[in-house]
mmCIF file of C-alpha atoms in Angstrom:
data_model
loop_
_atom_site.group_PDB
_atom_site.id
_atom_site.type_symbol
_atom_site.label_atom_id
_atom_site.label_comp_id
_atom_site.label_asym_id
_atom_site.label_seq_id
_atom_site.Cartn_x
_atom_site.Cartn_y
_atom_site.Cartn_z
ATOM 1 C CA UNK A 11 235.913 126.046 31.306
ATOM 2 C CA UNK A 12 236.097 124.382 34.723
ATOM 3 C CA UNK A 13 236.145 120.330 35.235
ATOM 4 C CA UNK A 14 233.609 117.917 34.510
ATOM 5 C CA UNK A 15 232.994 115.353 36.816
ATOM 6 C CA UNK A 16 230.508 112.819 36.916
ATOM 7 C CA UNK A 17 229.103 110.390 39.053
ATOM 8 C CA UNK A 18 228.961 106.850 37.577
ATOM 9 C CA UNK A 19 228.669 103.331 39.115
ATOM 10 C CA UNK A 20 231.059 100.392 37.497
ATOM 11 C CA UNK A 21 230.771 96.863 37.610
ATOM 12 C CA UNK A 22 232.872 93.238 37.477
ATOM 13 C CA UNK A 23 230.821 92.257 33.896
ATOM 14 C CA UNK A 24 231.858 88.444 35.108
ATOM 15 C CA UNK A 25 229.927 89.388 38.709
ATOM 16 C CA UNK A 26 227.505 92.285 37.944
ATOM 17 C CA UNK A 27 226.716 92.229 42.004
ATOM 18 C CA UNK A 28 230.516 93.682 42.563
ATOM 19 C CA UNK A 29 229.745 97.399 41.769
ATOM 20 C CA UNK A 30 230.922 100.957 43.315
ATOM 21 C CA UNK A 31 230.067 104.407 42.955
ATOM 22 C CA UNK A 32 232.779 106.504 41.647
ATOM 23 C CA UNK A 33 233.722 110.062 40.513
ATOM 24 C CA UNK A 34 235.195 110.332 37.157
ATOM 25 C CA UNK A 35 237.029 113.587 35.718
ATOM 26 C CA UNK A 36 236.291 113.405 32.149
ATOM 27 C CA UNK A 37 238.838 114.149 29.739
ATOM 28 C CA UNK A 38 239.183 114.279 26.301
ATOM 29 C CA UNK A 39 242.659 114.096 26.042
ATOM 30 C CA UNK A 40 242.666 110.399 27.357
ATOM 31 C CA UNK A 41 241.678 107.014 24.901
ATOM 32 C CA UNK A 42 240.122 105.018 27.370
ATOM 33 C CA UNK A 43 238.554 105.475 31.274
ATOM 34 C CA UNK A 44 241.143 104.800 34.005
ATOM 35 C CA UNK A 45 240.313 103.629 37.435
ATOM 36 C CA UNK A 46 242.935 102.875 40.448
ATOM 37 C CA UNK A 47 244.179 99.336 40.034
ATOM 38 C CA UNK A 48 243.887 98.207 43.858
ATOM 39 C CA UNK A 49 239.528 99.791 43.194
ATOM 40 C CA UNK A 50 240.021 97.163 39.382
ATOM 41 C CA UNK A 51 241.584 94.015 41.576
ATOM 42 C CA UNK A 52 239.329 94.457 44.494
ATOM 43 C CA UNK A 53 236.235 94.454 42.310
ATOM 44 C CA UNK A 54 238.256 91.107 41.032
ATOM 45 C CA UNK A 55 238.524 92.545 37.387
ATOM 46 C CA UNK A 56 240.840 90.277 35.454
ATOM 47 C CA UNK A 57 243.521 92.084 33.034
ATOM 48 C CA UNK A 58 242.886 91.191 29.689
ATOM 49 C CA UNK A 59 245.987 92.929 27.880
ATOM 50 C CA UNK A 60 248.577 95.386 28.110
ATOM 51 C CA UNK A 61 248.562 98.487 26.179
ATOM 52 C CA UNK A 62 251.218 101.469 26.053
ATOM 53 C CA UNK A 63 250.391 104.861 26.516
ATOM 54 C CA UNK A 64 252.295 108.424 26.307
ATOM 55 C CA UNK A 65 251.975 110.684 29.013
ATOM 56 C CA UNK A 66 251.590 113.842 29.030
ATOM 57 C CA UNK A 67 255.298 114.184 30.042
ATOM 58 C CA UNK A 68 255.904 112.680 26.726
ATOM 59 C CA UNK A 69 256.828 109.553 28.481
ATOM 60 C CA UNK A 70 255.017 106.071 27.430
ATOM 61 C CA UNK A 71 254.163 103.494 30.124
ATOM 62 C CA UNK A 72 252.320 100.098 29.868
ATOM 63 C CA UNK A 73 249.143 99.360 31.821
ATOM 64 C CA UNK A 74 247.171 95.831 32.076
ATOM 65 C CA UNK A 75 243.564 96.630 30.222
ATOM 66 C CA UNK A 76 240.269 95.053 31.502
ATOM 67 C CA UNK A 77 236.592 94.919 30.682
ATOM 68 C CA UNK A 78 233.902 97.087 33.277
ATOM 69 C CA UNK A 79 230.678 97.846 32.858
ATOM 70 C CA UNK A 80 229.659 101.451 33.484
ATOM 71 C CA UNK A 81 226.728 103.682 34.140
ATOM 72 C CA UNK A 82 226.505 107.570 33.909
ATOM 73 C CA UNK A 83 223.114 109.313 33.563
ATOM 74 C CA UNK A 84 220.786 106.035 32.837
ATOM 75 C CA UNK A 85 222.828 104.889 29.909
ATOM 76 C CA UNK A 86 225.161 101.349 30.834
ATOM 77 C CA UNK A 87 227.775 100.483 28.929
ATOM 78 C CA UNK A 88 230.892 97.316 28.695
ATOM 79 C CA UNK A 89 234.022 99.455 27.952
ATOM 80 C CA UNK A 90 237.652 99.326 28.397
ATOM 81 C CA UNK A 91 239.310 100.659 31.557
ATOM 82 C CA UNK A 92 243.131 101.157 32.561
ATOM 83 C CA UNK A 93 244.511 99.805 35.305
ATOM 84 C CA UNK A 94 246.120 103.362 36.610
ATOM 85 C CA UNK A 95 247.616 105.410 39.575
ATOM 86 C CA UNK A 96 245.977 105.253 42.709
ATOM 87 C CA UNK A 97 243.743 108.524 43.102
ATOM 88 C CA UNK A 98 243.458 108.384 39.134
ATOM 89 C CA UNK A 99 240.000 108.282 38.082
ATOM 90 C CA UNK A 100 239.315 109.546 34.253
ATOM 91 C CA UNK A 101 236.760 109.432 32.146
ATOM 92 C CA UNK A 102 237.483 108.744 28.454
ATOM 93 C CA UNK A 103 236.338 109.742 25.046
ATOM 94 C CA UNK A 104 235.989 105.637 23.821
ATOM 95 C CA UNK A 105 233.947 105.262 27.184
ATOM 96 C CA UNK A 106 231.692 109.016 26.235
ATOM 97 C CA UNK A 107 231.208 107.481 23.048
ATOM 98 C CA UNK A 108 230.026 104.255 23.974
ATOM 99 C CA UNK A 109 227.317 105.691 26.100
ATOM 100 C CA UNK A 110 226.788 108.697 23.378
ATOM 101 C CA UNK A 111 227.808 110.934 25.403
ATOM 102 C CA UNK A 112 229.837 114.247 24.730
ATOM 103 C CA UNK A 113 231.162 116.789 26.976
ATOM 104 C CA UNK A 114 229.622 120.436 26.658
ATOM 105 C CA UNK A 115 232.217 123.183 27.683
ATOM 106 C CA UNK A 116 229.833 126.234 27.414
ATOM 107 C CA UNK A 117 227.808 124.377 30.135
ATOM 108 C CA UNK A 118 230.444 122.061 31.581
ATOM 109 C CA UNK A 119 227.995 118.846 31.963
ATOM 110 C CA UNK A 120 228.056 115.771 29.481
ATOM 111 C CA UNK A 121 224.849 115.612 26.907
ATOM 112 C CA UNK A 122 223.966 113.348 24.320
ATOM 113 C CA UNK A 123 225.444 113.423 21.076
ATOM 114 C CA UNK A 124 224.610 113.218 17.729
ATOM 115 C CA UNK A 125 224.754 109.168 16.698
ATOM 116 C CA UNK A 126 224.924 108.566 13.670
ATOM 117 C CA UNK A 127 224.300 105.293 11.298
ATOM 118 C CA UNK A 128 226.028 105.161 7.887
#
């Protein structure tokens, strides 16, 4: 299976009319979406927390955590996103399942998953 990448457009949620178009990488293997910090500060997202997180190195790091809103395929969404790397742009699985989304790896594209209410 190759990559997935998706187009998406994020938001400031505090300022909704501070948005960009970005390319995301979606992987499974990370908790939450990640997003260059200087791309987080100049869309004036405030940190709201720090969070660790292990590497795949097996190192752990800490990262400031902040609220965006995000759109891929139609479907918008408030989730959490990292304040990373510069060049880092992931997708990840809280974000896919916030927007019911799911990856397919016989087709490589995201399609909607199975929600269910129990």
């Amino acid at each position: 299976m190759g990559y997935i990448r998706v187009k998406a457009r994020v938001w400031n949620v505090q300022d909704p009319s501070i948005t960009r178009e970005v390319e995301l990488l979606a992987d499974t293997g990370a908790v939450y979406t990640v997003l260059p910090s200087s791309l987080l500060r100049e869309m004036k997202v405030e940190p709201i927390g720090r969070r660790k997180f292990r590497l795949a190195n097996n190192q752990v790091i800490e990262r400031d955590v902040g609220i965006v809103g995000i759109e891929i395929k139609g479907i918008k969404t408030h989730t959490t996103a990292v304040f990373g790397d510069e060049g880092v742009y992931l997708l990840g699985v809280v974000t896919l399942e916030e927007l019911g989304l799911e990856v397919d790896p016989v087709k490589g594209e995201l399609k909607p998953m199975e929600l269910l209410l129990m």
